[in-house]
Short mmCIF file of C-alpha atoms in Angstrom, two decimals:
data_model
loop_
_atom_site.label_atom_id
_atom_site.label_comp_id
_atom_site.label_asym_id
_atom_site.label_seq_id
_atom_site.Cartn_x
_atom_site.Cartn_y
_atom_site.Cartn_z
CA MET A 1 -4.07 22.89 -127.90
CA LYS A 2 -6.06 20.82 -125.40
CA THR A 3 -6.54 23.05 -122.43
CA PHE A 4 -9.08 24.22 -119.85
CA TRP A 5 -7.52 27.65 -119.35
CA PHE A 6 -9.88 29.58 -121.55
CA SER A 7 -12.93 27.37 -121.85
CA ASN A 8 -15.13 30.28 -120.72
CA LEU A 9 -13.36 33.11 -122.56
CA LYS A 10 -14.55 34.65 -125.82
CA VAL A 11 -11.77 35.73 -128.09
CA GLY A 12 -12.64 39.10 -129.61
CA VAL A 13 -9.58 39.71 -131.75
CA CYS A 14 -7.48 37.68 -134.11
CA LEU A 15 -4.23 36.53 -132.57
CA ILE A 16 -1.17 34.72 -133.82
CA VAL A 17 -1.67 30.96 -134.03
CA PHE A 18 -0.34 28.96 -131.06
CA SER A 19 -0.62 31.94 -128.71
CA VAL A 20 -4.38 32.52 -129.00
CA VAL A 21 -5.24 30.42 -125.96
CA LEU A 22 -2.90 32.26 -123.68
CA ILE A 23 -3.45 35.94 -124.38
CA PHE A 24 -6.08 37.87 -122.47
CA VAL A 25 -6.33 41.03 -120.41
CA CYS A 26 -4.55 40.08 -117.21
CA GLN A 27 -4.74 43.17 -115.10
CA ASP A 28 -8.48 43.00 -114.40
CA THR A 29 -8.44 39.33 -113.43
CA ALA A 30 -5.39 39.77 -111.27
CA LEU A 31 -6.86 42.79 -109.52
CA ASP A 32 -10.12 40.90 -108.99
CA SER A 33 -8.17 38.33 -107.00
CA ILE A 34 -7.75 40.83 -104.18
CA SER A 35 -11.47 40.69 -103.48
CA ILE A 36 -11.20 37.06 -102.34
CA PHE A 37 -8.90 38.16 -99.56
CA ALA A 38 -10.54 41.50 -98.82
CA ALA A 39 -11.74 40.31 -95.45
CA THR A 40 -8.52 38.49 -94.67
CA LYS A 41 -5.45 40.10 -93.25
CA SER A 42 -2.38 39.55 -95.41
CA PRO A 43 0.10 37.05 -93.93
CA ALA A 44 2.82 38.60 -91.84
CA ILE A 45 6.17 38.78 -93.58
CA ASP A 46 9.47 38.61 -91.77
CA SER A 47 11.40 41.87 -92.26
CA ARG A 48 14.31 40.01 -93.83
CA GLU A 49 12.03 38.26 -96.32
CA GLU A 50 10.29 41.51 -97.17
CA SER A 51 13.59 43.31 -97.72
CA LEU A 52 14.51 40.66 -100.26
CA PHE A 53 11.88 42.13 -102.60
CA SER A 54 11.17 45.67 -101.35
CA ARG A 55 12.93 47.68 -104.02
CA LYS A 56 11.76 50.69 -105.97
CA PHE A 57 11.38 50.13 -109.71
CA SER A 58 11.43 52.88 -112.28
CA ASP A 59 9.47 53.30 -115.52
CA SER A 60 6.26 52.13 -113.80
CA ARG A 61 7.58 48.55 -113.74
CA GLU A 62 6.43 48.13 -110.15
CA GLU A 63 2.87 48.80 -111.31
CA SER A 64 3.26 46.57 -114.38
CA CYS A 65 4.40 43.59 -112.31
CA LEU A 66 1.31 42.70 -110.31
CA SER A 67 2.78 39.45 -109.00
CA ARG A 68 5.55 41.23 -107.15
CA ASN A 69 3.05 42.76 -104.74
CA GLN A 70 0.09 40.39 -104.98
CA SER A 71 1.92 37.10 -104.44
CA VAL A 72 1.55 37.58 -100.67
CA LEU A 73 -2.20 37.07 -101.15
CA TYR A 74 -1.64 33.58 -102.48
CA ARG A 75 1.63 32.34 -101.04
CA LYS A 76 2.29 31.68 -97.38
CA SER A 77 5.15 33.51 -95.77
CA SER A 78 8.31 31.45 -96.06
CA PRO A 79 9.61 29.88 -92.85
CA HIS A 80 13.09 30.01 -94.41
CA LYS A 81 14.58 33.43 -93.77
CA PRO A 82 17.42 34.83 -95.90
CA SER A 83 20.62 35.81 -94.18
CA SER A 84 21.26 39.51 -93.71
CA TYR A 85 24.48 38.97 -95.67
CA LEU A 86 22.51 37.66 -98.67
CA ILE A 87 20.21 40.68 -98.59
CA ALA A 88 23.18 43.04 -98.48
CA LYS A 89 24.84 41.14 -101.33
CA LEU A 90 21.71 41.43 -103.47
CA ARG A 91 21.47 45.17 -102.82
CA SER A 92 25.14 45.49 -103.82
CA TYR A 93 24.52 43.48 -106.98
CA GLU A 94 21.58 45.71 -107.91
CA GLU A 95 23.87 48.73 -107.75
CA LEU A 96 26.39 46.90 -109.94
CA HIS A 97 23.71 46.01 -112.48
CA LYS A 98 22.44 49.58 -112.45
CA ARG A 99 25.94 50.90 -113.13
CA CYS A 100 26.96 48.30 -115.73
CA GLY A 101 23.68 47.17 -117.28
CA PRO A 102 22.40 47.79 -120.82
CA ARG A 103 22.41 51.35 -122.13
CA THR A 104 24.85 52.61 -119.51
CA ASN A 105 28.14 54.26 -120.47
CA SER A 106 30.03 51.41 -118.81
CA PHE A 107 28.14 48.90 -120.93
CA LYS A 108 28.92 50.83 -124.11
CA ARG A 109 32.63 50.85 -123.25
CA SER A 110 32.49 47.12 -122.54
CA ILE A 111 30.87 46.47 -125.92
CA LYS A 112 33.70 48.34 -127.64
CA GLN A 113 36.17 46.16 -125.78
CA LEU A 114 34.25 43.05 -126.82
CA LYS A 115 34.33 44.07 -130.47
CA SER A 116 38.05 44.80 -130.35
CA GLY A 117 38.81 41.28 -129.20
CA GLN A 118 41.37 42.57 -126.71
CA ILE A 119 41.24 43.40 -123.01
CA ASP A 120 42.13 47.08 -122.63
CA ASN A 121 40.79 47.81 -119.13
CA SER A 122 38.58 50.58 -120.53
CA SER A 123 35.67 49.27 -118.44
CA ASP A 124 35.51 48.00 -114.89
CA CYS A 125 32.40 45.92 -115.62
CA LYS A 126 32.31 42.18 -116.30
CA TYR A 127 29.47 40.08 -117.65
CA VAL A 128 28.05 36.58 -117.90
CA VAL A 129 25.59 36.09 -120.76
CA TRP A 130 23.18 33.18 -120.32
CA VAL A 131 22.07 31.23 -123.40
CA ALA A 132 18.94 29.02 -123.30
CA ASP A 133 18.71 25.28 -123.72
CA CYS A 134 15.94 22.66 -123.09
CA GLY A 135 12.67 23.14 -121.21
CA LEU A 136 11.51 25.88 -118.86
CA GLY A 137 12.44 24.05 -115.65
CA ASN A 138 15.98 23.50 -116.90
CA ARG A 139 16.19 27.13 -117.96
CA MET A 140 15.09 28.52 -114.61
CA LEU A 141 17.56 26.31 -112.76
CA SER A 142 20.47 27.22 -115.01
CA ILE A 143 19.62 30.94 -114.87
CA THR A 144 19.72 30.71 -111.07
CA SER A 145 23.10 28.99 -111.25
CA ALA A 146 24.44 31.66 -113.59
CA PHE A 147 23.12 34.40 -111.30
CA LEU A 148 24.85 32.96 -108.25
CA TYR A 149 28.05 32.77 -110.27
CA GLY A 150 27.57 36.44 -111.10
CA LEU A 151 27.09 37.26 -107.41
CA LEU A 152 30.28 35.43 -106.49
CA THR A 153 32.41 36.97 -109.25
CA ASP A 154 30.92 40.49 -109.51
CA ARG A 155 29.58 39.86 -112.99
CA VAL A 156 26.38 41.30 -114.43
CA LEU A 157 23.96 38.61 -115.61
CA LEU A 158 22.33 39.18 -119.00
CA ILE A 159 19.72 36.85 -120.50
CA ASN A 160 19.68 36.04 -124.19
CA GLN A 161 15.91 36.15 -124.41
CA GLU A 162 14.59 34.31 -127.43
CA GLN A 163 10.98 34.41 -128.64
CA GLU A 164 9.86 31.45 -126.55
CA MET A 165 10.78 33.28 -123.33
CA VAL A 166 9.27 36.67 -124.10
CA ASP A 167 6.98 38.04 -121.37
CA LEU A 168 7.39 35.13 -118.95
CA PHE A 169 9.04 37.03 -116.10
CA CYS A 170 9.07 40.53 -114.71
CA GLU A 171 12.40 42.32 -114.67
CA PRO A 172 14.07 41.26 -111.41
CA PHE A 173 16.44 44.22 -110.92
CA PRO A 174 15.31 47.79 -110.30
CA THR A 175 15.93 50.65 -112.76
CA THR A 176 17.58 48.41 -115.34
CA SER A 177 17.10 45.30 -117.49
CA TRP A 178 18.62 41.84 -117.54
CA ILE A 179 17.70 41.26 -121.20
CA LEU A 180 20.62 41.13 -123.64
CA PRO A 181 20.11 44.08 -126.05
CA GLU A 182 19.15 43.38 -129.65
CA ASP A 183 22.24 45.19 -130.93
CA PHE A 184 24.64 42.93 -129.00
CA PRO A 185 27.44 42.00 -131.43
CA PHE A 186 26.77 38.24 -131.37
CA LYS A 187 23.00 38.50 -130.95
CA ASN A 188 22.18 36.69 -134.20
CA ASN A 189 24.68 33.91 -133.54
CA VAL A 190 24.78 33.41 -129.80
CA SER A 191 21.85 30.97 -129.67
CA GLY A 192 23.71 28.76 -132.14
CA PHE A 193 26.92 28.62 -130.12
CA ASN A 194 27.78 25.02 -129.37
CA GLN A 195 30.46 22.91 -127.75
CA ASN A 196 32.70 22.99 -130.82
CA ILE A 197 33.09 26.70 -131.51
CA GLY A 198 36.58 28.17 -131.49
CA HIS A 199 36.07 30.37 -128.44
CA SER A 200 34.86 27.48 -126.29
CA TYR A 201 36.92 27.49 -123.12
CA GLY A 202 37.15 23.71 -123.10
CA ASN A 203 38.37 23.58 -126.69
CA MET A 204 40.89 26.36 -126.18
CA LEU A 205 42.38 24.47 -123.25
CA LYS A 206 42.35 21.22 -125.17
CA ASN A 207 44.08 22.82 -128.16
CA ASN A 208 46.46 24.77 -125.92
CA THR A 209 45.23 28.02 -127.44
CA ILE A 210 45.25 29.36 -123.91
CA ASN A 211 46.71 28.02 -120.70
CA TYR A 212 47.06 29.11 -117.10
CA SER A 213 50.10 31.27 -117.85
CA THR A 214 48.67 32.99 -120.94
CA GLN A 215 49.22 36.74 -120.70
CA SER A 216 47.09 37.92 -123.64
CA LEU A 217 43.53 36.70 -123.14
CA PRO A 218 40.55 37.25 -125.46
CA SER A 219 37.79 39.72 -124.58
CA TYR A 220 35.27 36.89 -124.37
CA LEU A 221 35.10 33.15 -123.83
CA TYR A 222 32.30 30.70 -124.40
CA LEU A 223 31.42 28.32 -121.57
CA TYR A 224 29.58 25.13 -122.45
CA LEU A 225 28.05 23.81 -119.22
CA SER A 226 25.12 21.76 -120.50
CA HIS A 227 24.42 18.16 -119.52
CA ASP A 228 26.79 16.70 -122.11
CA CYS A 229 29.80 18.95 -121.45
CA ASP A 230 33.11 17.08 -121.39
CA HIS A 231 36.08 17.02 -119.03
CA ASP A 232 37.70 20.14 -120.49
CA ASP A 233 34.45 22.12 -120.26
CA GLN A 234 34.06 21.07 -116.63
CA LEU A 235 37.43 22.55 -115.71
CA PHE A 236 35.29 25.64 -115.16
CA PHE A 237 34.68 24.21 -111.68
CA CYS A 238 38.36 24.28 -110.71
CA ASP A 239 39.79 27.15 -108.68
CA GLN A 240 42.82 27.48 -110.93
CA ASP A 241 40.56 27.95 -113.95
CA GLN A 242 38.43 30.51 -112.13
CA ALA A 243 41.56 32.57 -111.55
CA LEU A 244 42.08 32.64 -115.32
CA LEU A 245 38.42 33.27 -116.19
CA SER A 246 38.26 36.20 -113.75
CA LYS A 247 40.46 38.17 -116.17
CA VAL A 248 38.05 37.80 -119.12
CA PRO A 249 35.40 40.57 -119.30
CA TRP A 250 32.73 38.63 -121.19
CA LEU A 251 31.69 35.03 -120.52
CA ILE A 252 28.95 33.57 -122.71
CA MET A 253 27.44 30.58 -120.95
CA ARG A 254 25.20 27.88 -122.36
CA SER A 255 23.65 25.60 -119.76
CA ASN A 256 20.55 23.50 -119.15
CA VAL A 257 21.43 22.14 -115.70
CA TYR A 258 21.48 23.25 -112.08
CA PHE A 259 25.27 23.38 -111.86
CA LEU A 260 25.12 25.48 -108.71
CA PRO A 261 26.03 22.67 -106.23
CA SER A 262 29.47 22.28 -107.81
CA MET A 263 30.32 25.85 -106.84
CA PHE A 264 29.96 24.77 -103.22
CA LEU A 265 32.88 22.37 -103.80
CA MET A 266 35.28 25.17 -104.77
CA SER A 267 37.56 26.56 -102.07
CA SER A 268 37.68 30.01 -103.68
CA PHE A 269 33.92 30.43 -103.15
CA ASP A 270 33.57 28.52 -99.91
CA GLN A 271 33.81 31.37 -97.39
CA GLU A 272 31.45 33.65 -99.32
CA LEU A 273 28.86 30.92 -99.86
CA ASN A 274 28.83 30.02 -96.18
CA LYS A 275 28.01 33.63 -95.30
CA LEU A 276 25.37 33.91 -98.02
CA PHE A 277 23.65 30.62 -97.24
CA PRO A 278 24.12 29.28 -93.72
CA ASP A 279 21.05 27.15 -94.49
CA LYS A 280 22.31 25.18 -97.46
CA GLU A 281 19.02 23.79 -98.73
CA THR A 282 17.48 27.24 -99.25
CA VAL A 283 19.71 28.48 -102.08
CA PHE A 284 17.21 28.03 -104.90
CA HIS A 285 14.32 28.93 -102.61
CA HIS A 286 15.72 32.40 -101.94
CA LEU A 287 17.29 33.10 -105.33
CA GLY A 288 14.33 31.65 -107.25
CA ARG A 289 11.82 33.78 -105.33
CA TYR A 290 14.06 36.79 -105.85
CA LEU A 291 14.53 36.31 -109.61
CA PHE A 292 11.30 34.86 -110.95
CA HIS A 293 8.10 36.89 -110.76
CA PRO A 294 5.37 36.01 -113.29
CA SER A 295 4.64 38.66 -115.89
CA ASP A 296 1.19 40.25 -115.79
CA ARG A 297 0.06 37.98 -118.61
CA VAL A 298 1.12 34.83 -116.76
CA TRP A 299 -0.11 36.21 -113.43
CA GLY A 300 -3.54 36.54 -115.00
CA LEU A 301 -3.49 32.84 -115.87
CA ILE A 302 -2.43 31.92 -112.34
CA THR A 303 -4.94 34.05 -110.45
CA LYS A 304 -7.87 33.14 -112.72
CA TYR A 305 -7.25 29.42 -112.32
CA TYR A 306 -6.62 29.73 -108.59
CA GLN A 307 -9.88 31.59 -108.04
CA ASP A 308 -11.93 29.21 -110.17
CA HIS A 309 -10.61 25.93 -108.78
CA LEU A 310 -8.28 26.16 -105.79
CA ALA A 311 -9.18 29.11 -103.58
CA LYS A 312 -11.97 27.58 -101.48
CA ALA A 313 -10.33 24.24 -100.67
CA GLU A 314 -9.24 23.49 -97.13
CA LYS A 315 -6.12 21.72 -98.45
CA ARG A 316 -4.40 21.83 -101.83
CA ILE A 317 -2.38 18.84 -103.04
CA GLY A 318 -0.15 19.18 -106.11
CA ILE A 319 0.78 16.06 -108.07
CA GLN A 320 3.37 16.62 -110.79
CA ILE A 321 3.78 13.72 -113.23
CA ARG A 322 6.66 13.56 -115.69
CA ILE A 323 7.10 10.51 -117.93
CA PHE A 324 10.51 10.15 -119.57
CA ASP A 325 9.97 6.73 -121.17
CA ALA A 326 6.47 5.34 -121.71
CA LYS A 327 7.87 1.84 -122.30
CA THR A 328 9.53 1.58 -118.89
CA SER A 329 6.84 3.67 -117.16
CA PRO A 330 3.50 2.44 -118.55
CA PHE A 331 0.35 4.33 -117.62
CA GLU A 332 -1.19 1.70 -115.32
CA SER A 333 2.05 1.25 -113.38
CA VAL A 334 2.45 5.00 -112.83
CA MET A 335 -1.20 5.33 -111.84
CA ASP A 336 -0.86 2.48 -109.33
CA GLN A 337 2.29 4.14 -107.97
CA ILE A 338 0.48 7.44 -107.44
CA LEU A 339 -2.40 5.74 -105.62
CA ALA A 340 0.00 3.66 -103.52
CA CYS A 341 1.92 6.81 -102.57
CA ALA A 342 -1.31 8.66 -101.69
CA LYS A 343 -2.41 5.76 -99.51
CA LYS A 344 0.98 5.29 -97.82
CA GLU A 345 1.32 8.98 -96.99
CA LYS A 346 -2.39 9.44 -96.19
CA LEU A 347 -2.63 12.25 -98.74
CA LEU A 348 -6.08 11.33 -100.01
CA PRO A 349 -9.01 9.51 -98.45
CA GLU A 350 -10.03 6.08 -99.72
CA VAL A 351 -13.22 5.80 -101.75
CA ASP A 352 -16.08 3.40 -101.14
CA ASN A 353 -16.26 1.55 -104.45
CA GLU A 354 -19.53 -0.12 -103.42
CA LYS A 355 -21.39 3.19 -103.39
CA TYR A 356 -21.99 5.88 -105.97
CA ILE A 357 -22.47 9.63 -105.67
CA SER A 358 -26.01 10.41 -106.78
CA SER A 359 -25.57 14.17 -106.98
CA PRO A 360 -22.72 16.64 -106.58
CA SER A 361 -22.02 17.55 -102.96
CA LYS A 362 -22.85 21.05 -101.81
CA ASN A 363 -20.42 20.73 -98.92
CA GLN A 364 -17.20 22.69 -98.77
CA THR A 365 -14.50 20.95 -100.80
CA SER A 366 -12.14 19.39 -98.29
CA LYS A 367 -9.24 18.75 -100.64
CA VAL A 368 -8.32 19.84 -104.13
CA VAL A 369 -5.86 17.86 -106.22
CA LEU A 370 -3.97 19.79 -108.89
CA VAL A 371 -2.53 17.41 -111.48
CA THR A 372 0.11 18.66 -113.90
CA SER A 373 1.08 16.33 -116.72
CA LEU A 374 1.44 16.33 -120.48
CA PHE A 375 -1.17 13.56 -120.52
CA ARG A 376 -4.83 13.57 -119.47
CA GLY A 377 -5.20 9.95 -118.34
CA TYR A 378 -3.98 10.43 -114.74
CA PHE A 379 -6.42 13.26 -114.15
CA GLU A 380 -9.30 11.30 -115.71
CA LYS A 381 -8.65 8.29 -113.48
CA LEU A 382 -8.50 10.36 -110.27
CA ASN A 383 -11.43 12.55 -111.31
CA LYS A 384 -13.61 9.53 -112.06
CA MET A 385 -12.65 7.89 -108.77
CA TYR A 386 -13.62 10.88 -106.61
CA GLY A 387 -16.43 12.03 -108.90
CA GLU A 388 -18.31 8.74 -108.89
CA HIS A 389 -17.66 7.28 -105.43
CA PRO A 390 -17.94 8.87 -101.97
CA THR A 391 -14.96 8.82 -99.68
CA LYS A 392 -14.98 6.63 -96.58
CA THR A 393 -14.22 9.68 -94.42
CA GLY A 394 -16.94 11.85 -95.90
CA GLU A 395 -14.39 14.31 -97.32
CA VAL A 396 -15.12 15.95 -100.65
CA VAL A 397 -12.22 15.75 -103.10
CA ALA A 398 -12.06 17.69 -106.36
CA VAL A 399 -9.47 17.00 -109.07
CA TYR A 400 -8.29 19.49 -111.70
CA GLN A 401 -5.75 19.58 -114.50
CA PRO A 402 -5.04 22.88 -116.30
CA SER A 403 -3.70 21.41 -119.54
CA HIS A 404 -2.61 18.24 -121.32
CA GLU A 405 -0.46 19.05 -124.32
CA GLU A 406 0.68 15.47 -125.02
CA GLU A 407 4.23 16.58 -125.84
CA GLN A 408 6.71 19.17 -124.61
CA ARG A 409 7.04 22.23 -126.84
CA SER A 410 9.88 24.12 -125.23
CA TYR A 411 10.30 26.48 -128.17
CA TRP A 412 6.70 27.73 -128.13
CA ASN A 413 6.07 30.87 -126.14
CA SER A 414 2.49 29.85 -125.34
CA HIS A 415 3.66 26.47 -124.01
CA ASN A 416 6.22 28.10 -121.72
CA MET A 417 3.64 30.56 -120.39
CA GLN A 418 1.35 27.71 -119.50
CA ALA A 419 4.23 25.71 -118.00
CA TRP A 420 5.27 28.67 -115.83
CA ALA A 421 1.69 29.18 -114.65
CA GLU A 422 1.45 25.51 -113.67
CA ILE A 423 4.81 25.51 -111.89
CA TYR A 424 3.64 28.50 -109.85
CA LEU A 425 0.27 26.90 -109.06
CA LEU A 426 2.07 23.78 -107.84
CA SER A 427 4.21 25.98 -105.60
CA LEU A 428 1.04 27.15 -103.83
CA SER A 429 0.21 23.60 -102.70
CA ASP A 430 0.00 22.53 -99.08
CA GLU A 431 1.45 19.16 -100.04
CA LEU A 432 3.50 18.40 -103.12
CA VAL A 433 4.22 15.15 -104.96
CA THR A 434 6.86 15.34 -107.69
CA SER A 435 8.37 12.98 -110.23
CA ALA A 436 11.96 11.81 -109.91
CA TRP A 437 14.43 13.55 -112.23
CA SER A 438 11.99 16.33 -113.15
CA THR A 439 13.31 19.89 -113.23
CA PHE A 440 9.68 21.09 -113.47
CA GLY A 441 9.09 19.58 -110.04
CA TYR A 442 12.40 20.88 -108.69
CA VAL A 443 11.40 24.47 -109.45
CA ALA A 444 7.95 24.08 -107.89
CA GLN A 445 9.30 22.56 -104.66
CA GLY A 446 12.03 25.21 -104.41
CA LEU A 447 9.64 28.12 -104.85
CA ARG A 448 7.28 26.53 -102.34
CA GLY A 449 10.11 25.93 -99.86
CA MET A 450 9.09 22.34 -99.22
CA ARG A 451 10.68 18.91 -99.20
CA PRO A 452 8.34 17.06 -101.56
CA LEU A 453 7.19 13.49 -101.72
CA ILE A 454 9.17 12.01 -104.60
CA LEU A 455 7.64 9.42 -106.92
CA TYR A 456 10.63 7.18 -107.48
CA LYS A 457 11.45 6.36 -111.07
CA ILE A 458 9.68 3.28 -112.39
CA ASP A 459 11.70 0.79 -114.37
CA ARG A 460 8.87 -1.53 -115.47
CA THR A 461 8.05 -2.36 -111.85
CA ILE A 462 6.69 -0.12 -109.09
CA PRO A 463 9.39 0.60 -106.51
CA ASP A 464 8.78 -0.30 -102.90
CA PRO A 465 8.14 2.11 -101.27
CA PRO A 466 6.44 3.94 -104.16
CA CYS A 467 7.53 7.36 -102.89
CA GLY A 468 9.44 8.98 -100.09
CA ARG A 469 10.00 12.37 -98.48
CA GLY A 470 12.93 14.28 -99.92
CA ALA A 471 15.79 15.02 -97.55
CA SER A 472 16.35 18.45 -99.11
CA MET A 473 14.20 20.87 -101.09
CA GLU A 474 17.15 21.82 -103.30
CA PRO A 475 17.18 20.80 -106.99
CA CYS A 476 19.53 18.09 -108.19
CA TYR A 477 22.54 18.66 -110.47
CA HIS A 478 22.09 15.69 -112.78
CA THR A 479 25.50 15.61 -114.49
CA PRO A 480 28.20 16.93 -112.12
CA PRO A 481 31.95 16.63 -112.69
CA THR A 482 33.42 13.37 -111.42
CA PHE A 483 37.06 14.35 -111.12
CA GLY A 484 39.24 16.06 -108.57
CA CYS A 485 40.78 19.32 -109.75
CA LYS A 486 43.90 18.72 -107.66
CA THR A 487 44.31 14.95 -108.05
CA LYS A 488 43.24 14.91 -111.73
CA LYS A 489 41.57 11.57 -110.99
CA THR A 490 37.99 10.36 -110.91
CA VAL A 491 36.58 10.87 -107.42
CA ASP A 492 33.31 10.97 -105.57
CA THR A 493 32.88 14.71 -105.10
CA THR A 494 30.32 14.17 -102.32
CA THR A 495 33.24 13.33 -100.03
CA PHE A 496 34.61 16.89 -100.23
CA VAL A 497 32.14 18.77 -98.01
CA PRO A 498 29.34 17.54 -95.71
CA HIS A 499 26.58 19.59 -97.35
CA VAL A 500 26.95 18.20 -100.91
CA LYS A 501 25.60 14.66 -101.24
CA HIS A 502 24.03 12.44 -103.87
CA CYS A 503 20.42 13.16 -104.84
CA GLU A 504 17.52 11.12 -103.54
CA ASP A 505 16.14 10.46 -107.02
CA ILE A 506 19.24 9.99 -109.20
CA ARG A 507 22.24 8.31 -107.72
CA TRP A 508 24.99 10.03 -109.74
CA GLY A 509 23.57 13.53 -109.24
CA ILE A 510 24.55 15.87 -106.42
CA LYS A 511 22.61 18.42 -104.40
CA LEU A 512 22.83 20.61 -101.33
CA PHE A 513 21.70 19.35 -97.94
CA ASN A 514 21.78 20.79 -94.48
CA THR A 515 24.41 18.87 -92.58
CA SER A 516 21.75 17.98 -90.01
CA SER A 517 19.57 16.32 -92.67
CA LYS A 518 19.32 12.59 -92.29
CA MET A 519 19.86 10.90 -95.63
CA PHE A 520 17.68 7.95 -96.51
CA LEU A 521 20.04 5.06 -97.09
CA SER A 522 17.46 2.73 -98.59
CA PHE A 523 16.22 4.78 -101.53
CA PRO A 524 15.19 2.44 -104.38
CA PHE A 525 17.43 4.06 -106.97
CA ASN A 526 16.52 3.06 -110.51
CA ILE A 527 18.78 3.89 -113.39
#
């Protein structure tokens, strides 16, 4: 694996191949990070923001999740404050999860009901089991969507954690776990559930196995909500179907998309969502910060890299580059787009190509650029530019890239650890540039709480302008339903409510906006 993470580390024990570059003792490096800020007062935290995370964990998990307490040393206090109603709802959910979560008596009764195949009302707990699909960004967005669905329907969220997701996140809920137990009845098969299985809700509707007047419902249903789900699967987003699904104790959900915006189009959830999120573009910001805390192993990666490369800069600029098709987005075109965006937005100073730097500057680094990409070429070009030539303003610019794996390996645990570390590092930026369509970028901007500069998708030619400021920091739902539940006809769902509109970077997607946000009407959409 081509990476800079551990260039200075000596491996003293034999480790499993593929994970060797990512495993090291995290606690010492994470604790050392405090010394950087020893003379600096921790940023003030609004009481509502603090109460979002100030919970007491049992089994020493508070001590074993360094990021939960130390993130304040690295991340600025969010200007986006959660509603008091959201905080109360989260506290209520934590009590529900504590009462119904794994190893409780209620959970054991629910498992018996699941095995029987019949609803017998022996348990008052209901569940939604999330099943993984695609890369880490997609997974984090779909987990957040599933969690909000659980909040709205009083269901306990359980994660089917496969090997590639082990030890990425701390447990988010106190005194209990969100990991699906190993002895779950379908544990060996659930990851293989697909759109065509018999218990798929869409298929059962299509085959008339169940309908809206069915009296005897199964103890579980499978929901296929991934990017390629069909019309029958998408009936999940209709109020009439939610009335039926509310009677089923176990819902097993496979998804790789941020389907959350479509829940804001449903009248049955409308009142509750308005109370939870009066500020519509902060949904992922609040829920993502609540759910996703790096494990100690990943936190060690983050703090070590931050200390070595980012801590002393006056300004940190994150540039996230995602290439979906090298033929339509050739290297030189993307590089020219990045430079044009940096110049247009005055992100980086121009260099004097007529002069050369004779020796490294001893001055304080003015700006640090953090490049995240599967490929090394973009970093090399920027690094050479600012390493060889002085800037016209006299500013010192340093460029870093943590890794360059050449291809996405979503089913490698080591790859996902590195990806999570880089997402988090991007979220610590003062300015953020993201690639259109990229869920990796969506997560970083949401955790940061920032409307990013979006590099519009190249289709063989560089768009003009090359980039633009997002009108919302919310992620985009790439493949939303395009029909009306009442009319049964194809409609533009962005006409239903003022806060759901088309995405800036993909014209058929939808996302949440504040109604006061001014949409850019001249985005150079490329398909």
